Amino acid sequence: MKKITIGEASRQSGVKVPTIRYYEGIGLLSEPSRSEGNQRAYEPADISRLVFIRHARELGFEVDAIRTLLTLQDDPHQSCASADAIAKARLVDVEQRIRSLMALKVELEAMVEGCGHGRVDQCRVIEVLADHGQCAHAHHGLPALNIPAS
Amino acid sequence: MKKITIGEASRQSGVKVPTIRYYEGIGLLSEPSRSEGNQRAYEPADISRLVFIRHARELGFEVDAIRTLLTLQDDPHQSCASADAIAKARLVDVEQRIRSLMALKVELEAMVEGCGHGRVDQCRVIEVLADHGQCAHAHHGLPALNIPAS
DNA sequence: CCTACATCCTCTAGCGACTAGAGGTGCAAG
DNA sequence: CTTGCACCTCTAGTCGCTAGAGGATGTAGG
């Protein structure tokens, strides 16, 4: 029985220590056994689960989606239609997001390019912000979602 | 003196009523005068400011950046170097984000395509999540930022 | 003038996915 | 035996809103 401390689990999985505890709190990770001194003792399977979660988060899946994916993984006889649906939905979202960001990029480029580097009263950046009519008006507007910093 | 109610201001600017009050609370918007019955009474200049803010938020600028941009707008004799820098930083961020999302898209497509629509134990979606080694490993990882839904 | 009803007011709490810090305990090395 | 790091629990903060409670105001019709 190699018992893995939370710090070691963090190093092996790439998930930060407080985040591991957080995942336990919200039920993504089952409560591990404890040492004599009440410290969490993980097993290799827990590390795999953490890696799975981290990877899914990096791909932008929400915690709820990951919860579903994990239950699917735990029961390999089920149809993978749900997993497929979740991944497809995520793909659609990513595509939408890319489109929005491309539109933004165009506008920001125009703003930055138009800036004469003079005083504010000639600044295109400020001007465009003040008057939406001056946009390439590729009606931007991004869908919301937070994704971890890495 | 046409006094504008908060609801009318909301309609004219496209910023929701509670959001306007929120902006006042965090100091993006100065406190407007009040009617006899303590209701906020806005002026046309406030509407412009709200439109400015909304537009900047749509372009993904953070509230702090907007605060700076607003003080620049208020004092048109300043150099626009700061505005320029903020916009450029935002552009770099957007470009980074697009690159990350493109990498994601490639991986999600591979996952979805590889799914045989059978049972979970043959599902590429689950498999790839469990083992990062199977990625196109375009080392994804998105920078964080929340942007409004539209 | 009275009554509906929409709109306004303040205040607090909640969202998602963490992150930071306080204040205390466990454990391994010197 | 002490140092010092890693661990524990708990609460509160982050960002940019959004939702709801519980009450006051404003306006239009009867």
Coordinates of C-alpha atoms (C1' of nucleotides) in Angstrom, one line a residue:
Chain A
M1 CA 0.0 0.0 0.0
K2 CA 1.8 3.1 -1.2
K3 CA -0.1 6.0 0.4
I4 CA 0.0 9.2 -1.5
T5 CA -0.2 12.5 0.3
I6 CA -2.2 15.3 -1.1
G7 CA 1.0 17.2 -2.0
E8 CA 2.3 14.3 -3.9
A9 CA -1.0 13.8 -5.6
S10 CA -0.9 17.4 -6.6
R11 CA 2.5 17.0 -8.1
Q12 CA 1.6 13.8 -10.0
S13 CA -1.7 15.1 -11.3
G14 CA -0.9 18.7 -11.9
V15 CA -4.0 19.8 -9.8
K16 CA -3.3 22.2 -7.0
V17 CA -3.7 21.1 -3.4
P18 CA -6.6 23.4 -2.5
T19 CA -8.3 22.5 -5.8
I20 CA -8.1 18.8 -5.0
R21 CA -9.8 19.5 -1.7
Y22 CA -12.3 21.6 -3.5
Y23 CA -13.1 18.8 -5.9
E24 CA -13.6 16.5 -3.0
G25 CA -16.0 19.1 -1.4
I26 CA -18.2 19.3 -4.5
G27 CA -18.2 15.6 -5.0
L28 CA -16.0 15.2 -8.1
L29 CA -13.6 13.1 -6.1
S30 CA -14.7 10.6 -3.4
E31 CA -13.3 11.1 0.1
P32 CA -10.0 9.3 0.4
S33 CA -8.9 7.2 3.4
R34 CA -7.0 9.1 6.1
S35 CA -3.8 8.5 7.9
E36 CA -3.5 8.2 11.7
G37 CA -3.0 11.9 11.8
N38 CA -6.1 12.6 9.7
Q39 CA -4.2 13.3 6.5
R40 CA -5.6 12.3 3.2
A41 CA -4.1 9.2 1.7
Y42 CA -4.7 8.8 -2.0
E43 CA -4.3 5.7 -4.2
P44 CA -3.0 5.6 -7.8
A45 CA -6.6 5.4 -9.1
D46 CA -7.3 8.8 -7.5
I47 CA -4.4 10.3 -9.5
S48 CA -5.8 9.0 -12.7
R49 CA -9.1 10.5 -11.8
L50 CA -7.5 13.9 -11.1
V51 CA -5.6 13.8 -14.4
F52 CA -8.9 13.0 -16.1
I53 CA -10.5 16.0 -14.4
R54 CA -7.6 18.3 -15.1
H55 CA -7.6 17.4 -18.7
A56 CA -11.3 17.8 -19.1
R57 CA -11.1 21.2 -17.4
E58 CA -8.3 22.2 -19.8
L59 CA -10.6 21.3 -22.6
G60 CA -13.1 23.7 -21.1
F61 CA -15.7 21.2 -19.9
E62 CA -17.7 22.4 -17.0
V63 CA -17.7 20.6 -13.7
D64 CA -21.2 19.3 -14.3
A65 CA -20.2 17.9 -17.6
I66 CA -17.1 16.3 -16.0
R67 CA -19.3 14.8 -13.3
T68 CA -21.3 13.0 -16.1
L69 CA -18.2 12.0 -17.9
L70 CA -16.7 10.5 -14.8
T71 CA -19.8 8.4 -14.0
L72 CA -19.6 7.2 -17.6
Q73 CA -16.0 6.2 -17.1
D74 CA -16.9 4.4 -14.0
D75 CA -19.5 2.3 -15.8
P76 CA -18.0 1.2 -19.1
H77 CA -21.0 -0.9 -20.2
Q78 CA -23.1 2.2 -20.8
S79 CA -23.6 3.7 -24.2
C80 CA -21.2 6.4 -24.9
A81 CA -23.9 8.6 -26.5
S82 CA -23.9 11.0 -23.6
A83 CA -20.1 11.4 -23.7
D84 CA -20.4 12.0 -27.4
A85 CA -23.1 14.6 -26.9
I86 CA -21.2 16.4 -24.3
A87 CA -18.1 16.6 -26.4
K88 CA -20.1 17.7 -29.4
A89 CA -21.8 20.5 -27.4
R90 CA -18.4 21.6 -26.2
L91 CA -17.1 21.6 -29.8
V92 CA -20.0 23.8 -31.0
D93 CA -19.3 26.2 -28.1
V94 CA -15.7 26.4 -28.9
E95 CA -16.5 27.1 -32.6
Q96 CA -18.9 29.8 -31.6
R97 CA -16.3 31.3 -29.3
I98 CA -13.7 31.3 -32.0
R99 CA -16.0 33.1 -34.3
S100 CA -16.7 35.8 -31.7
L101 CA -13.1 36.3 -30.9
M102 CA -12.2 36.6 -34.6
A103 CA -14.7 39.4 -34.9
L104 CA -13.2 41.0 -31.8
K105 CA -9.8 40.7 -33.2
V106 CA -10.7 42.5 -36.4
E107 CA -12.2 45.4 -34.4
L108 CA -9.3 45.7 -32.0
E109 CA -6.8 45.7 -34.8
A110 CA -8.7 48.5 -36.5
M111 CA -8.7 50.4 -33.2
V112 CA -5.0 49.9 -32.5
E113 CA -4.0 50.6 -36.1
G114 CA -6.1 53.8 -36.2
C115 CA -4.4 55.2 -33.2
G116 CA -2.2 58.1 -34.2
H117 CA -0.3 57.9 -30.9
G118 CA -1.2 61.5 -30.3
R119 CA -3.6 62.9 -27.7
V120 CA -6.8 61.3 -26.5
D121 CA -9.0 63.6 -28.6
Q122 CA -7.7 62.1 -31.8
C123 CA -7.6 58.5 -30.4
R124 CA -9.5 56.0 -32.4
V125 CA -9.5 53.6 -29.5
I126 CA -11.6 55.9 -27.3
E127 CA -13.6 57.1 -30.2
V128 CA -14.7 53.7 -31.4
L129 CA -15.6 52.7 -27.9
A130 CA -17.8 55.8 -27.6
D131 CA -19.6 55.2 -30.8
H132 CA -20.5 51.7 -31.8
G133 CA -21.5 52.9 -35.2
Q134 CA -17.8 53.1 -36.1
C135 CA -17.2 49.4 -35.6
A136 CA -16.9 47.0 -38.4
H137 CA -20.0 46.1 -36.4
A138 CA -19.5 42.4 -36.7
H139 CA -22.0 42.3 -33.8
H140 CA -19.6 40.9 -31.2
G141 CA -20.6 39.6 -27.9
L142 CA -18.9 36.6 -26.3
P143 CA -20.6 33.7 -24.6
A144 CA -19.5 33.4 -21.0
L145 CA -17.4 30.6 -19.4
N146 CA -14.4 30.5 -17.1
I147 CA -11.6 28.3 -17.9
P148 CA -8.5 27.9 -15.7
A149 CA -5.4 29.9 -16.4
S150 CA -3.6 26.7 -17.5
Chain B
M1 CA -33.9 69.3 -18.3
K2 CA -35.1 66.0 -19.5
K3 CA -34.6 63.6 -16.6
I4 CA -34.0 60.0 -17.6
T5 CA -35.1 57.2 -15.4
I6 CA -32.9 54.2 -14.8
G7 CA -35.2 52.1 -16.9
E8 CA -35.1 54.5 -19.8
A9 CA -31.3 54.7 -19.4
S10 CA -31.2 51.0 -19.6
R11 CA -33.3 50.9 -22.8
Q12 CA -31.2 53.6 -24.4
S13 CA -27.9 52.2 -23.5
G14 CA -28.5 48.5 -23.6
V15 CA -27.2 48.0 -20.1
K16 CA -29.5 46.3 -17.7
V17 CA -31.0 48.2 -14.8
P18 CA -29.3 46.2 -12.0
T19 CA -26.0 46.4 -13.9
I20 CA -26.3 50.2 -14.1
R21 CA -26.7 50.3 -10.3
Y22 CA -23.8 47.9 -10.0
Y23 CA -21.6 50.1 -12.1
E24 CA -22.5 53.0 -9.9
G25 CA -21.5 50.9 -6.9
I26 CA -18.1 50.1 -8.2
G27 CA -17.5 53.7 -9.2
L28 CA -17.6 53.3 -13.0
L29 CA -20.5 55.7 -13.1
S30 CA -20.8 58.7 -10.9
E31 CA -23.9 59.0 -8.7
P32 CA -26.6 60.7 -10.6
S33 CA -28.9 63.3 -9.2
R34 CA -32.2 62.1 -7.6
S35 CA -35.8 62.9 -8.1
E36 CA -38.0 64.1 -5.2
G37 CA -38.9 60.5 -4.5
N38 CA -35.2 59.4 -4.4
Q39 CA -35.2 57.9 -7.9
R40 CA -32.1 58.2 -10.1
A41 CA -32.3 60.9 -12.8
Y42 CA -29.8 60.5 -15.5
E43 CA -28.6 63.0 -18.2
P44 CA -27.7 62.3 -21.8
A45 CA -24.0 62.3 -21.0
D46 CA -24.6 59.3 -18.6
I47 CA -26.1 57.4 -21.5
S48 CA -23.0 57.9 -23.6
R49 CA -20.9 56.7 -20.7
L50 CA -23.0 53.6 -20.4
V51 CA -22.8 52.9 -24.1
F52 CA -19.0 53.3 -23.9
I53 CA -18.9 50.9 -21.0
R54 CA -21.1 48.4 -22.7
H55 CA -19.1 48.5 -25.8
A56 CA -15.8 48.1 -24.0
R57 CA -17.3 45.1 -22.1
E58 CA -18.4 43.5 -25.3
L59 CA -14.9 43.9 -26.6
G60 CA -13.8 42.0 -23.5
F61 CA -12.1 44.8 -21.6
E62 CA -12.0 44.3 -17.9
V63 CA -13.7 46.8 -15.6
D64 CA -10.4 48.1 -14.4
A65 CA -9.2 48.7 -17.9
I66 CA -12.5 50.5 -18.6
R67 CA -12.0 52.6 -15.6
T68 CA -8.7 53.8 -17.1
L69 CA -10.2 54.3 -20.5
L70 CA -13.0 56.4 -19.0
T71 CA -10.5 58.7 -17.1
L72 CA -8.7 59.1 -20.4
Q73 CA -11.9 60.0 -22.2
D74 CA -12.6 62.5 -19.5
D75 CA -9.3 64.3 -20.0
P76 CA -8.7 64.6 -23.8
H77 CA -5.4 66.4 -23.5
Q78 CA -3.6 63.4 -22.2
S79 CA -1.5 61.2 -24.4
C80 CA -3.4 58.3 -25.7
A81 CA -0.5 55.9 -25.1
S82 CA -2.3 54.2 -22.2
A83 CA -5.4 53.6 -24.2
D84 CA -3.3 52.3 -27.0
A85 CA -1.4 50.0 -24.6
I86 CA -4.7 48.7 -23.1
A87 CA -6.2 47.9 -26.5
K88 CA -3.0 46.3 -27.6
A89 CA -2.8 44.1 -24.5
R90 CA -6.4 43.1 -25.2
L91 CA -5.5 42.3 -28.8
V92 CA -2.7 40.0 -27.7
D93 CA -5.0 38.3 -25.2
V94 CA -7.6 37.7 -27.9
E95 CA -5.0 36.3 -30.2
Q96 CA -3.8 34.0 -27.5
R97 CA -7.3 32.9 -26.8
I98 CA -8.0 32.2 -30.4
R99 CA -4.9 30.0 -30.7
S100 CA -5.8 28.0 -27.6
L101 CA -9.4 27.5 -28.8
M102 CA -8.1 26.4 -32.2
A103 CA -6.0 23.8 -30.5
L104 CA -9.0 22.7 -28.5
K105 CA -11.1 22.5 -31.5
V106 CA -8.7 20.1 -33.2
E107 CA -8.7 17.9 -30.1
L108 CA -12.4 17.9 -29.7
E109 CA -12.9 17.1 -33.3
A110 CA -10.6 14.1 -33.0
M111 CA -12.5 13.0 -30.0
V112 CA -15.9 13.3 -31.5
E113 CA -14.8 11.8 -34.8
G114 CA -13.1 8.8 -33.1
C115 CA -16.2 7.9 -31.1
G116 CA -17.6 4.7 -32.5
H117 CA -21.0 5.4 -30.8
G118 CA -20.7 2.1 -29.1
R119 CA -20.1 1.5 -25.4
V120 CA -18.0 3.6 -23.1
D121 CA -15.1 1.1 -23.1
Q122 CA -14.5 1.9 -26.7
C123 CA -15.2 5.6 -26.5
R124 CA -12.4 7.8 -27.6
V125 CA -13.9 10.8 -25.7
I126 CA -13.4 9.1 -22.4
E127 CA -10.2 7.5 -23.4
V128 CA -8.5 10.7 -24.5
L129 CA -9.6 12.5 -21.4
A130 CA -8.1 9.8 -19.3
D131 CA -4.8 9.9 -21.1
H132 CA -3.4 13.2 -22.2
G133 CA -0.7 11.3 -24.1
Q134 CA -3.3 10.6 -26.8
C135 CA -3.9 14.3 -27.5
A136 CA -2.6 16.0 -30.5
H137 CA -1.1 17.5 -27.4
A138 CA -1.1 21.0 -28.7
H139 CA -0.7 21.9 -25.0
H140 CA -4.0 23.6 -24.5
G141 CA -4.8 25.7 -21.5
L142 CA -6.9 28.7 -21.8
P143 CA -6.3 32.0 -20.1
A144 CA -9.2 33.0 -17.8
L145 CA -11.6 35.9 -18.3
N146 CA -15.4 36.3 -18.1
I147 CA -17.1 38.1 -20.8
P148 CA -20.8 38.8 -20.8
A149 CA -23.3 36.6 -22.7
S150 CA -23.9 39.4 -25.1
Chain C
dC1 C1' -59.5 60.1 -4.6
dC2 C1' -58.6 55.3 -5.0
dT3 C1' -56.8 51.4 -6.9
dA4 C1' -53.9 48.8 -9.9
dC5 C1' -49.7 48.1 -11.7
dA6 C1' -45.1 49.1 -13.4
dT7 C1' -41.1 50.8 -12.0
dC8 C1' -38.2 52.3 -8.7
dC9 C1' -35.5 51.8 -4.1
dT10 C1' -32.0 49.2 -0.8
dC11 C1' -30.1 45.2 0.8
dT12 C1' -28.4 40.5 0.8
dA13 C1' -27.1 36.3 -1.3
dG14 C1' -25.9 33.5 -5.2
dC15 C1' -23.3 32.0 -9.6
dG16 C1' -18.7 29.1 -11.2
dA17 C1' -14.4 27.5 -10.2
dC18 C1' -11.5 28.4 -7.7
dT19 C1' -7.8 31.1 -4.5
dA20 C1' -6.1 33.2 -0.3
dG21 C1' -5.5 33.4 4.4
dA22 C1' -6.1 32.5 9.5
dG23 C1' -5.2 29.5 13.0
dG24 C1' -4.0 25.1 14.3
dT25 C1' -1.8 19.9 13.9
dG26 C1' 1.3 16.2 12.0
dC27 C1' 5.6 14.5 10.7
dA28 C1' 10.5 13.8 9.4
dA29 C1' 15.2 15.4 9.8
dG30 C1' 18.9 17.3 12.4
Chain D
dC1 C1' 13.6 18.4 21.0
dT2 C1' 13.1 21.7 18.1
dT3 C1' 12.7 23.5 13.5
dG4 C1' 10.1 23.9 9.6
dC5 C1' 7.4 22.3 6.1
dA6 C1' 3.2 20.1 4.8
dC7 C1' -1.0 19.1 6.3
dC8 C1' -5.8 20.1 8.5
dT9 C1' -10.5 23.0 8.7
dC10 C1' -12.9 27.0 8.0
dT11 C1' -14.2 31.4 6.2
dA12 C1' -14.0 34.9 2.9
dG13 C1' -12.6 36.9 -1.4
dT14 C1' -12.2 37.0 -6.6
dC15 C1' -15.0 38.8 -11.2
dG16 C1' -19.0 40.7 -13.2
dC17 C1' -22.9 40.4 -12.7
dT18 C1' -27.9 38.3 -11.5
dA19 C1' -31.9 37.1 -8.6
dG20 C1' -34.8 37.9 -5.0
dA21 C1' -37.0 40.0 -0.8
dG22 C1' -39.5 43.6 1.0
dG23 C1' -40.9 48.1 0.5
dA24 C1' -41.6 53.1 -1.8
dT25 C1' -42.9 55.8 -5.8
dG26 C1' -45.0 57.2 -10.1
dT27 C1' -48.6 57.0 -13.5
dA28 C1' -53.0 55.8 -15.7
dG29 C1' -57.7 54.6 -15.4
dG30 C1' -62.2 54.5 -13.0

